[in-house]
Amino acid sequence: METIVFALQIIVLLGAIFIGIRLGGIGIGYAGGIGVVILGLALGMKPGNIPWDVILIIMSVIGAISAMQLAGGLDYLVQIAEKILRSNPRYINYLAPTVTYFLTILAGTGHTAFSMIPVIVEVAKEQNIKPSAPLSIAVVASQIAITASPVSAAVVYMSGVLEPLGWSYPILLGIWIPTTFIGCMLTAFIITMFSNLDLSKDPIYQERLAKGLVKAPAGTQHTELKKGAKLSVLIFLIGVLAVVFYATTISDVMRLPMLNYVNSLIASDSSLAVLASIVKSYIDPVIVPRDAAIMSFMLSVATFIVIFCKIEPGKIADTSVFKSGMVACVCVLGVAWLGNTFVEGHINTIKDLASVWVGKIPSLLAVVFFFAAMLLYSQAATAKAITPAVIAALGISAANPGDSYIIVASFAAVSALFVLPTYPTLLGAVQMDDTGSTRLGKYVFNHAFLIPGILAIFLSVALGFGVVALLA
């Protein structure tokens, strides 16, 4: 009987995800809710925890970026990125993922890649390069960069889990940023060296060209910026730096030495004793935790942009970033809740399997992250669903942090959102490439993003294990 119930639970889990994928967009989140209803009422599973912290961080960051977009800040960033791409168009396969990677690092969301897709297509066509090459690497880079962005929900969650195990926030960023970026660049090198990039020899391109379906490259587009565009970017950058500074300050690697220094000032009864006492009151104990800090800082950034850039708050909800961000929140709510319900219902079995297999072959955690992300559709939701079970299974704790390096090294694998060809930026790249070189195959999985994505994650994880081995 238990076997039959388990089989039905699997069917409901995969069935809800499949329906969501067929619906597309926000429908993925909707279908997740149906899955939770069936698992709970029909199959007796207790609903899992809703990832409120992840959702709220996404909402606050999206709120700030949407305000910046309305002020013209994103247009300004796109102009800068376009100049970078056009300055060395022959290296589009490297520059495109570099631009989308660092835009995501800055913004904490891969949806910023939407603004770069038309530019990448234009520059690639001008160089007679199949747009599928730079587009596929760029979209993948925008997803993997989430695991290195100091303001992403995934990084904030994971750093909160790992810090008590001896991995401070600045050290984690120092591992995740270089390993994921180098992984993306090595992927760009491999794709460039071993792919047929000649656009003129693509039969589908020639067919579309003959039918007049391909637009001629339009060259650099000069968009007049709004008055507050540059100021909005400056305010947002200050906000990001404030998040990084504060999160670093409250991490043990900085907080403990600072606390010792502050205590010495207080004990010396120097002229700085009063100031030292004030500083101590903020860091001992920490009053505002990291996730609350990023939410409050981002909402403050949005407030300052509204005031100083003189934009209308009522129009923020009409921006494309706000709409895509709120869709992402609903998707995380539905799918992550569904996934958490299933995981919590079988937590003991998962712990047993993880303790046996991940303990023997550490890199298997990356495989688990990879397939979970493919279904859960969110880096943060995947990390939150799988990591606690793995920590419990391996007996990892503050007193015994030994195997925690496995989680640090494998983290990039939660970026496998490209496997099913339904992610918004992936579909956007397919739709905006009028040459037809970026296309979906007949068999669902055989699309332009799969090989670059697997390569980038494999290389990022391999580099991660190499770096943590050096730090051990």
CSV table of C-alpha atoms in Angstrom, one decimal:
chain,number,residue,atom,x,y,z
A,1,MET,CA,0.0,0.0,0.0
A,2,GLU,CA,2.8,2.4,0.9
A,3,THR,CA,4.4,1.8,-2.5
A,4,ILE,CA,1.2,2.6,-4.3
A,5,VAL,CA,0.8,5.8,-2.3
A,6,PHE,CA,4.4,6.8,-3.0
A,7,ALA,CA,3.9,6.2,-6.7
A,8,LEU,CA,0.8,8.4,-6.7
A,9,GLN,CA,2.7,11.1,-4.9
A,10,ILE,CA,5.4,11.0,-7.5
A,11,ILE,CA,2.7,11.1,-10.3
A,12,VAL,CA,1.1,14.2,-8.7
A,13,LEU,CA,4.5,15.9,-8.2
A,14,LEU,CA,5.6,15.4,-11.8
A,15,GLY,CA,2.1,15.8,-13.2
A,16,ALA,CA,1.7,19.3,-11.6
A,17,ILE,CA,5.1,20.3,-12.9
A,18,PHE,CA,4.3,19.1,-16.4
A,19,ILE,CA,0.9,20.9,-16.4
A,20,GLY,CA,2.7,24.1,-15.2
A,21,ILE,CA,5.3,23.8,-17.9
A,22,ARG,CA,2.6,23.4,-20.6
A,23,LEU,CA,0.7,26.4,-19.2
A,24,GLY,CA,3.9,28.4,-19.1
A,25,GLY,CA,4.8,31.6,-17.3
A,26,ILE,CA,2.8,32.2,-14.1
A,27,GLY,CA,0.9,28.9,-14.8
A,28,ILE,CA,3.8,27.0,-13.3
A,29,GLY,CA,3.1,28.5,-9.9
A,30,TYR,CA,-0.6,28.0,-10.3
A,31,ALA,CA,-0.2,24.3,-11.0
A,32,GLY,CA,2.1,23.9,-8.0
A,33,GLY,CA,-0.8,25.0,-5.8
A,34,ILE,CA,-3.0,22.3,-7.3
A,35,GLY,CA,-0.3,19.8,-6.6
A,36,VAL,CA,-0.2,20.8,-2.9
A,37,VAL,CA,-4.0,20.5,-2.7
A,38,ILE,CA,-3.9,16.9,-4.1
A,39,LEU,CA,-1.0,15.8,-2.0
A,40,GLY,CA,-2.6,17.2,1.1
A,41,LEU,CA,-6.3,16.4,0.8
A,42,ALA,CA,-6.1,13.2,-1.4
A,43,LEU,CA,-2.8,11.6,-0.3
A,44,GLY,CA,-2.5,12.8,3.3
A,45,MET,CA,0.8,14.7,3.0
A,46,LYS,CA,1.3,17.7,5.4
A,47,PRO,CA,1.9,20.8,3.3
A,48,GLY,CA,5.5,21.9,3.5
A,49,ASN,CA,6.8,25.3,4.5
A,50,ILE,CA,6.2,28.2,2.2
A,51,PRO,CA,9.6,29.9,1.3
A,52,TRP,CA,8.5,33.3,2.5
A,53,ASP,CA,12.0,34.7,3.0
A,54,VAL,CA,12.9,33.8,-0.6
A,55,ILE,CA,9.7,35.4,-2.0
A,56,LEU,CA,10.1,38.5,0.1
A,57,ILE,CA,13.8,39.0,-0.9
A,58,ILE,CA,12.8,38.6,-4.6
A,59,MET,CA,9.9,41.1,-4.1
A,60,SER,CA,12.1,43.7,-2.5
A,61,VAL,CA,14.9,43.5,-5.0
A,62,ILE,CA,12.5,43.5,-7.9
A,63,GLY,CA,10.8,46.6,-6.4
A,64,ALA,CA,14.1,48.5,-6.4
A,65,ILE,CA,15.1,47.4,-9.9
A,66,SER,CA,11.6,48.3,-11.2
A,67,ALA,CA,12.0,51.8,-9.8
A,68,MET,CA,15.4,52.0,-11.5
A,69,GLN,CA,13.9,50.9,-14.8
A,70,LEU,CA,11.1,53.5,-14.6
A,71,ALA,CA,13.8,56.2,-13.9
A,72,GLY,CA,15.7,55.1,-17.0
A,73,GLY,CA,18.5,53.3,-15.2
A,74,LEU,CA,18.2,50.0,-17.1
A,75,ASP,CA,18.3,51.9,-20.4
A,76,TYR,CA,21.5,53.5,-19.2
A,77,LEU,CA,23.0,50.1,-18.2
A,78,VAL,CA,22.0,48.7,-21.6
A,79,GLN,CA,23.7,51.5,-23.4
A,80,ILE,CA,26.9,50.8,-21.5
A,81,ALA,CA,26.6,47.1,-22.2
A,82,GLU,CA,25.9,47.7,-25.9
A,83,LYS,CA,29.1,49.8,-26.1
A,84,ILE,CA,31.1,47.0,-24.6
A,85,LEU,CA,29.6,44.5,-27.1
A,86,ARG,CA,30.2,46.7,-30.1
A,87,SER,CA,33.7,47.7,-29.1
A,88,ASN,CA,35.0,44.2,-29.8
A,89,PRO,CA,32.2,42.5,-31.8
A,90,ARG,CA,34.5,39.5,-32.8
A,91,TYR,CA,34.5,38.5,-29.2
A,92,ILE,CA,30.7,38.5,-28.8
A,93,ASN,CA,30.8,34.9,-27.5
A,94,TYR,CA,32.8,36.1,-24.5
A,95,LEU,CA,31.4,39.6,-24.1
A,96,ALA,CA,27.7,38.6,-24.2
A,97,PRO,CA,27.9,36.2,-21.2
A,98,THR,CA,30.2,38.6,-19.4
A,99,VAL,CA,27.6,41.4,-19.7
A,100,THR,CA,24.6,39.3,-18.6
A,101,TYR,CA,26.6,37.7,-15.8
A,102,PHE,CA,27.6,41.0,-14.2
A,103,LEU,CA,24.1,42.5,-14.8
A,104,THR,CA,22.7,39.6,-12.8
A,105,ILE,CA,25.5,39.9,-10.1
A,106,LEU,CA,24.4,43.6,-9.7
A,107,ALA,CA,20.6,43.1,-9.9
A,108,GLY,CA,20.2,39.7,-8.2
A,109,THR,CA,17.8,38.5,-11.0
A,110,GLY,CA,18.5,37.0,-14.4
A,111,HIS,CA,15.6,38.8,-16.0
A,112,THR,CA,17.9,41.7,-16.7
A,113,ALA,CA,19.2,39.5,-19.6
A,114,PHE,CA,16.0,40.3,-21.5
A,115,SER,CA,17.3,43.8,-22.3
A,116,MET,CA,20.5,42.4,-23.8
A,117,ILE,CA,19.1,39.7,-26.1
A,118,PRO,CA,18.2,42.1,-29.0
A,119,VAL,CA,21.7,43.7,-28.9
A,120,ILE,CA,23.4,40.3,-28.8
A,121,VAL,CA,21.4,39.2,-31.9
A,122,GLU,CA,22.2,42.4,-33.8
A,123,VAL,CA,26.0,42.2,-33.1
A,124,ALA,CA,26.1,38.5,-33.9
A,125,LYS,CA,24.4,39.1,-37.3
A,126,GLU,CA,26.8,41.9,-38.1
A,127,GLN,CA,29.7,39.5,-37.5
A,128,ASN,CA,28.1,36.6,-39.5
A,129,ILE,CA,28.0,34.6,-36.2
A,130,LYS,CA,25.1,32.4,-35.4
A,131,PRO,CA,23.3,34.2,-32.6
A,132,SER,CA,22.5,30.9,-30.9
A,133,ALA,CA,26.1,30.7,-29.7
A,134,PRO,CA,26.4,34.0,-27.7
A,135,LEU,CA,22.7,33.9,-26.8
A,136,SER,CA,22.9,30.4,-25.2
A,137,ILE,CA,26.0,31.1,-23.2
A,138,ALA,CA,24.6,34.5,-22.1
A,139,VAL,CA,21.3,33.1,-20.9
A,140,VAL,CA,23.1,30.4,-19.0
A,141,ALA,CA,25.5,32.9,-17.5
A,142,SER,CA,22.6,35.0,-16.3
A,143,GLN,CA,21.2,32.0,-14.5
A,144,ILE,CA,24.4,30.8,-12.9
A,145,ALA,CA,25.3,34.3,-11.8
A,146,ILE,CA,22.4,34.1,-9.3
A,147,THR,CA,24.6,31.8,-7.2
A,148,ALA,CA,27.2,34.5,-7.0
A,149,SER,CA,25.1,37.7,-6.6
A,150,PRO,CA,25.4,39.3,-3.2
A,151,VAL,CA,21.7,40.4,-3.4
A,152,SER,CA,20.1,37.2,-4.7
A,153,ALA,CA,17.7,35.2,-2.5
A,154,ALA,CA,19.7,32.1,-3.2
A,155,VAL,CA,23.0,33.5,-1.9
A,156,VAL,CA,21.4,35.2,1.1
A,157,TYR,CA,19.8,31.9,2.1
A,158,MET,CA,22.8,29.7,1.5
A,159,SER,CA,25.2,32.1,3.3
A,160,GLY,CA,22.9,32.1,6.3
A,161,VAL,CA,23.0,28.3,6.4
A,162,LEU,CA,26.7,28.0,5.8
A,163,GLU,CA,28.0,30.8,8.1
A,164,PRO,CA,27.4,28.9,11.3
A,165,LEU,CA,29.4,26.1,9.7
A,166,GLY,CA,32.5,28.3,9.4
A,167,TRP,CA,32.0,29.7,5.9
A,168,SER,CA,31.7,33.5,6.1
A,169,TYR,CA,29.8,35.7,3.6
A,170,PRO,CA,32.9,37.3,2.0
A,171,ILE,CA,34.6,33.9,1.7
A,172,LEU,CA,31.6,32.4,0.0
A,173,LEU,CA,31.4,35.3,-2.5
A,174,GLY,CA,35.1,34.9,-3.0
A,175,ILE,CA,34.6,31.3,-4.0
A,176,TRP,CA,31.3,31.6,-5.9
A,177,ILE,CA,32.1,34.6,-8.1
A,178,PRO,CA,35.4,33.5,-9.6
A,179,THR,CA,34.4,29.8,-10.0
A,180,THR,CA,31.1,30.5,-11.8
A,181,PHE,CA,32.5,33.3,-13.9
A,182,ILE,CA,35.5,31.3,-15.0
A,183,GLY,CA,33.2,28.3,-15.6
A,184,CYS,CA,31.1,30.5,-18.0
A,185,MET,CA,34.2,31.8,-19.8
A,186,LEU,CA,35.6,28.3,-20.3
A,187,THR,CA,32.2,27.3,-21.7
A,188,ALA,CA,32.3,30.2,-24.1
A,189,PHE,CA,35.8,29.1,-25.2
A,190,ILE,CA,34.7,25.5,-25.8
A,191,ILE,CA,31.6,26.5,-27.7
A,192,THR,CA,33.6,29.0,-29.8
A,193,MET,CA,36.3,26.4,-30.6
A,194,PHE,CA,34.0,23.4,-31.4
A,195,SER,CA,30.8,24.9,-32.9
A,196,ASN,CA,30.0,25.9,-36.5
A,197,LEU,CA,29.5,29.6,-36.0
A,198,ASP,CA,29.1,30.6,-39.7
A,199,LEU,CA,25.6,32.1,-39.9
A,200,SER,CA,25.6,32.2,-43.7
A,201,LYS,CA,25.8,28.4,-43.9
A,202,ASP,CA,22.8,27.8,-41.7
A,203,PRO,CA,20.0,26.4,-43.9
A,204,ILE,CA,17.2,27.7,-41.7
A,205,TYR,CA,18.7,31.2,-41.7
A,206,GLN,CA,19.0,31.1,-45.5
A,207,GLU,CA,15.3,30.0,-45.7
A,208,ARG,CA,14.1,32.7,-43.4
A,209,LEU,CA,16.3,35.3,-45.2
A,210,ALA,CA,14.8,34.3,-48.6
A,211,LYS,CA,11.3,34.8,-47.1
A,212,GLY,CA,12.2,38.3,-45.8
A,213,LEU,CA,11.8,37.2,-42.1
A,214,VAL,CA,15.3,38.4,-41.1
A,215,LYS,CA,15.8,42.1,-40.3
A,216,ALA,CA,19.0,43.8,-41.4
A,217,PRO,CA,21.2,44.9,-38.5
A,218,ALA,CA,20.1,48.3,-37.4
A,219,GLY,CA,23.4,49.4,-35.8
A,220,THR,CA,23.7,51.3,-32.6
A,221,GLN,CA,20.4,52.6,-31.3
A,222,HIS,CA,20.6,56.0,-29.6
A,223,THR,CA,18.0,56.3,-26.9
A,224,GLU,CA,17.6,59.6,-25.1
A,225,LEU,CA,18.0,58.9,-21.4
A,226,LYS,CA,15.6,60.3,-18.8
A,227,LYS,CA,17.0,62.9,-16.4
A,228,GLY,CA,17.2,60.6,-13.4
A,229,ALA,CA,18.6,57.6,-15.3
A,230,LYS,CA,22.3,57.9,-14.1
A,231,LEU,CA,21.2,58.9,-10.6
A,232,SER,CA,19.0,55.9,-10.2
A,233,VAL,CA,21.9,53.6,-11.2
A,234,LEU,CA,24.1,55.4,-8.6
A,235,ILE,CA,21.5,55.0,-5.9
A,236,PHE,CA,21.0,51.3,-6.7
A,237,LEU,CA,24.8,50.7,-6.8
A,238,ILE,CA,25.2,52.4,-3.4
A,239,GLY,CA,22.4,50.1,-2.1
A,240,VAL,CA,24.1,47.0,-3.4
A,241,LEU,CA,27.4,48.1,-1.8
A,242,ALA,CA,25.6,48.8,1.4
A,243,VAL,CA,24.2,45.2,1.4
A,244,VAL,CA,27.6,43.7,0.8
A,245,PHE,CA,29.3,45.9,3.4
A,246,TYR,CA,26.7,45.2,6.1
A,247,ALA,CA,26.5,41.5,5.4
A,248,THR,CA,30.3,41.3,5.5
A,249,THR,CA,30.4,43.3,8.8
A,250,ILE,CA,28.0,41.0,10.6
A,251,SER,CA,29.7,37.9,9.3
A,252,ASP,CA,31.9,36.2,11.9
A,253,VAL,CA,35.1,36.7,10.0
A,254,MET,CA,34.7,40.5,10.4
A,255,ARG,CA,32.3,40.8,13.4
A,256,LEU,CA,34.5,39.0,15.9
A,257,PRO,CA,37.7,41.0,15.2
A,258,MET,CA,35.7,44.2,15.1
A,259,LEU,CA,34.0,43.3,18.4
A,260,ASN,CA,37.4,42.8,20.0
A,261,TYR,CA,38.7,46.1,18.7
A,262,VAL,CA,35.5,47.9,19.9
A,263,ASN,CA,35.8,46.3,23.4
A,264,SER,CA,39.4,47.5,23.6
A,265,LEU,CA,38.3,51.0,22.8
A,266,ILE,CA,35.6,50.9,25.4
A,267,ALA,CA,38.1,49.5,28.0
A,268,SER,CA,40.7,52.2,27.2
A,269,ASP,CA,38.2,54.9,28.0
A,270,SER,CA,39.4,56.8,24.9
A,271,SER,CA,37.6,59.7,23.2
A,272,LEU,CA,36.1,57.0,20.8
A,273,ALA,CA,34.5,55.0,23.7
A,274,VAL,CA,31.0,56.4,23.2
A,275,LEU,CA,31.2,55.7,19.4
A,276,ALA,CA,32.5,52.3,20.1
A,277,SER,CA,29.6,51.5,22.4
A,278,ILE,CA,27.2,52.5,19.7
A,279,VAL,CA,28.9,50.3,17.2
A,280,LYS,CA,28.9,47.4,19.7
A,281,SER,CA,25.2,47.8,20.3
A,282,TYR,CA,24.6,47.0,16.5
A,283,ILE,CA,26.9,44.0,16.2
A,284,ASP,CA,26.7,42.4,19.6
A,285,PRO,CA,24.1,40.9,19.2
A,286,VAL,CA,23.3,41.5,15.5
A,287,ILE,CA,20.1,43.4,15.5
A,288,VAL,CA,19.2,43.2,11.8
A,289,PRO,CA,19.9,39.8,10.2
A,290,ARG,CA,21.2,39.5,6.7
A,291,ASP,CA,17.8,38.7,5.0
A,292,ALA,CA,16.0,41.5,6.8
A,293,ALA,CA,18.9,43.9,5.8
A,294,ILE,CA,18.7,43.2,2.1
A,295,MET,CA,14.9,43.6,2.1
A,296,SER,CA,15.0,46.9,4.0
A,297,PHE,CA,18.0,48.2,2.1
A,298,MET,CA,16.4,47.5,-1.3
A,299,LEU,CA,13.1,49.0,-0.2
A,300,SER,CA,15.1,52.1,0.9
A,301,VAL,CA,16.8,52.2,-2.5
A,302,ALA,CA,13.4,52.2,-4.2
A,303,THR,CA,12.2,55.0,-1.9
A,304,PHE,CA,15.3,57.2,-2.7
A,305,ILE,CA,14.9,56.6,-6.4
A,306,VAL,CA,11.2,57.6,-6.3
A,307,ILE,CA,12.1,60.8,-4.3
A,308,PHE,CA,15.3,62.0,-6.0
A,309,CYS,CA,14.6,60.8,-9.5
A,310,LYS,CA,11.0,62.1,-9.4
A,311,ILE,CA,9.2,59.1,-10.8
A,312,GLU,CA,5.6,58.2,-10.2
A,313,PRO,CA,5.2,55.2,-7.9
A,314,GLY,CA,1.9,54.3,-9.5
A,315,LYS,CA,3.7,53.5,-12.8
A,316,ILE,CA,6.3,51.1,-11.2
A,317,ALA,CA,3.9,48.2,-11.4
A,318,ASP,CA,3.6,48.7,-15.2
A,319,THR,CA,7.4,48.0,-15.8
A,320,SER,CA,8.5,44.8,-17.5
A,321,VAL,CA,10.8,44.0,-14.6
A,322,PHE,CA,8.1,44.3,-12.0
A,323,LYS,CA,5.7,42.1,-14.0
A,324,SER,CA,8.4,39.4,-14.6
A,325,GLY,CA,9.5,39.6,-10.9
A,326,MET,CA,6.0,39.1,-9.6
A,327,VAL,CA,5.5,36.2,-11.9
A,328,ALA,CA,8.7,34.7,-10.5
A,329,CYS,CA,7.3,35.1,-6.9
A,330,VAL,CA,4.1,33.2,-7.8
A,331,CYS,CA,6.2,30.5,-9.5
A,332,VAL,CA,8.4,30.2,-6.4
A,333,LEU,CA,5.4,30.1,-4.1
A,334,GLY,CA,3.6,27.3,-6.1
A,335,VAL,CA,6.5,25.1,-7.3
A,336,ALA,CA,8.8,25.5,-4.2
A,337,TRP,CA,5.8,24.8,-1.9
A,338,LEU,CA,5.0,21.7,-3.9
A,339,GLY,CA,8.6,20.5,-3.8
A,340,ASN,CA,9.0,21.2,-0.1
A,341,THR,CA,5.8,19.3,0.6
A,342,PHE,CA,7.1,16.3,-1.2
A,343,VAL,CA,10.6,16.5,0.3
A,344,GLU,CA,9.3,17.0,3.9
A,345,GLY,CA,7.0,14.0,3.5
A,346,HIS,CA,9.9,11.8,2.6
A,347,ILE,CA,12.7,13.5,4.6
A,348,ASN,CA,13.9,10.4,6.3
A,349,THR,CA,14.3,8.4,3.1
A,350,ILE,CA,16.1,11.3,1.5
A,351,LYS,CA,18.4,11.6,4.6
A,352,ASP,CA,19.2,7.9,4.4
A,353,LEU,CA,20.0,8.0,0.7
A,354,ALA,CA,22.0,11.2,1.0
A,355,SER,CA,24.1,10.0,3.9
A,356,VAL,CA,25.0,6.8,2.0
A,357,TRP,CA,25.6,8.2,-1.5
A,358,VAL,CA,26.7,11.8,-1.0
A,359,GLY,CA,28.9,10.7,1.8
A,360,LYS,CA,30.7,8.3,-0.6
A,361,ILE,CA,30.7,10.5,-3.7
A,362,PRO,CA,30.5,14.2,-2.7
A,363,SER,CA,29.9,15.4,-6.2
A,364,LEU,CA,26.6,13.6,-6.3
A,365,LEU,CA,25.1,16.5,-4.4
A,366,ALA,CA,25.6,18.6,-7.5
A,367,VAL,CA,23.6,16.0,-9.5
A,368,VAL,CA,20.8,16.2,-6.9
A,369,PHE,CA,20.8,20.0,-7.0
A,370,PHE,CA,20.8,19.9,-10.8
A,371,PHE,CA,17.7,17.7,-11.2
A,372,ALA,CA,15.9,19.4,-8.3
A,373,ALA,CA,16.4,22.8,-9.9
A,374,MET,CA,15.2,21.5,-13.2
A,375,LEU,CA,11.9,20.7,-11.5
A,376,LEU,CA,11.6,23.4,-8.9
A,377,TYR,CA,12.5,26.2,-11.3
A,378,SER,CA,14.3,28.4,-8.8
A,379,GLN,CA,17.8,28.6,-7.5
A,380,ALA,CA,16.7,29.7,-4.0
A,381,ALA,CA,13.8,27.3,-3.8
A,382,THR,CA,16.1,24.4,-4.8
A,383,ALA,CA,18.7,25.4,-2.2
A,384,LYS,CA,16.0,25.7,0.5
A,385,ALA,CA,14.4,22.4,-0.4
A,386,ILE,CA,17.5,20.2,-0.5
A,387,THR,CA,20.2,21.8,1.7
A,388,PRO,CA,18.6,21.2,5.1
A,389,ALA,CA,18.0,17.5,4.3
A,390,VAL,CA,21.6,17.1,3.2
A,391,ILE,CA,23.0,18.8,6.3
A,392,ALA,CA,20.9,16.5,8.5
A,393,ALA,CA,21.8,13.4,6.5
A,394,LEU,CA,25.6,14.1,6.7
A,395,GLY,CA,25.5,15.1,10.3
A,396,ILE,CA,26.9,18.5,9.6
A,397,SER,CA,26.7,21.0,12.5
A,398,ALA,CA,28.7,23.9,13.9
A,399,ALA,CA,30.6,21.4,16.0
A,400,ASN,CA,31.1,19.1,13.1
A,401,PRO,CA,31.3,21.2,9.8
A,402,GLY,CA,33.5,18.7,8.0
A,403,ASP,CA,31.4,17.9,4.9
A,404,SER,CA,30.0,21.4,4.5
A,405,TYR,CA,32.5,22.0,1.8
A,406,ILE,CA,30.4,19.7,-0.5
A,407,ILE,CA,27.5,22.2,-0.3
A,408,VAL,CA,29.7,25.2,-1.0
A,409,ALA,CA,31.3,23.5,-4.0
A,410,SER,CA,28.0,22.1,-5.4
A,411,PHE,CA,26.0,25.3,-5.1
A,412,ALA,CA,26.3,26.4,-8.7
A,413,ALA,CA,24.3,23.3,-9.8
A,414,VAL,CA,21.1,24.8,-8.5
A,415,SER,CA,21.1,26.9,-11.7
A,416,ALA,CA,19.8,24.2,-14.0
A,417,LEU,CA,16.7,26.2,-15.0
A,418,PHE,CA,17.7,25.8,-18.7
A,419,VAL,CA,17.0,22.1,-19.0
A,420,LEU,CA,13.3,22.4,-19.8
A,421,PRO,CA,12.9,25.0,-22.5
A,422,THR,CA,10.3,27.0,-20.7
A,423,TYR,CA,12.3,29.6,-18.7
A,424,PRO,CA,11.4,33.2,-19.7
A,425,THR,CA,14.8,34.4,-20.8
A,426,LEU,CA,15.4,31.2,-22.7
A,427,LEU,CA,12.1,31.5,-24.6
A,428,GLY,CA,12.8,35.2,-25.1
A,429,ALA,CA,16.1,34.4,-26.8
A,430,VAL,CA,14.4,31.9,-29.1
A,431,GLN,CA,11.7,34.4,-30.0
A,432,MET,CA,14.0,37.4,-30.5
A,433,ASP,CA,16.5,35.6,-32.7
A,434,ASP,CA,15.0,36.2,-36.1
A,435,THR,CA,17.7,34.2,-37.9
A,436,GLY,CA,16.2,31.0,-36.5
A,437,SER,CA,19.6,29.7,-35.3
A,438,THR,CA,18.4,29.7,-31.7
A,439,ARG,CA,15.6,27.1,-31.8
A,440,LEU,CA,14.0,24.3,-29.8
A,441,GLY,CA,14.3,20.7,-30.9
A,442,LYS,CA,11.5,18.2,-31.5
A,443,TYR,CA,12.4,16.2,-28.5
A,444,VAL,CA,12.0,18.9,-25.8
A,445,PHE,CA,15.6,18.6,-24.4
A,446,ASN,CA,17.6,19.0,-27.7
A,447,HIS,CA,17.7,22.8,-27.7
A,448,ALA,CA,20.6,25.3,-28.0
A,449,PHE,CA,21.0,25.9,-24.3
A,450,LEU,CA,21.4,22.4,-23.0
A,451,ILE,CA,25.1,21.7,-23.8
A,452,PRO,CA,26.4,25.2,-22.8
A,453,GLY,CA,24.4,25.0,-19.6
A,454,ILE,CA,25.6,21.5,-18.6
A,455,LEU,CA,29.2,22.5,-19.5
A,456,ALA,CA,29.0,25.7,-17.4
A,457,ILE,CA,27.6,24.0,-14.4
A,458,PHE,CA,30.0,21.1,-14.6
A,459,LEU,CA,33.0,23.5,-14.9
A,460,SER,CA,31.7,25.8,-12.1
A,461,VAL,CA,31.2,22.8,-9.7
A,462,ALA,CA,34.6,21.3,-10.6
A,463,LEU,CA,36.3,24.6,-10.0
A,464,GLY,CA,34.3,24.9,-6.7
A,465,PHE,CA,35.6,21.6,-5.5
A,466,GLY,CA,39.2,22.6,-6.5
A,467,VAL,CA,39.0,25.9,-4.6
A,468,VAL,CA,37.5,24.4,-1.4
A,469,ALA,CA,40.2,21.7,-1.5
A,470,LEU,CA,42.8,24.4,-1.4
A,471,LEU,CA,41.0,26.2,1.5
A,472,ALA,CA,40.6,23.0,3.5
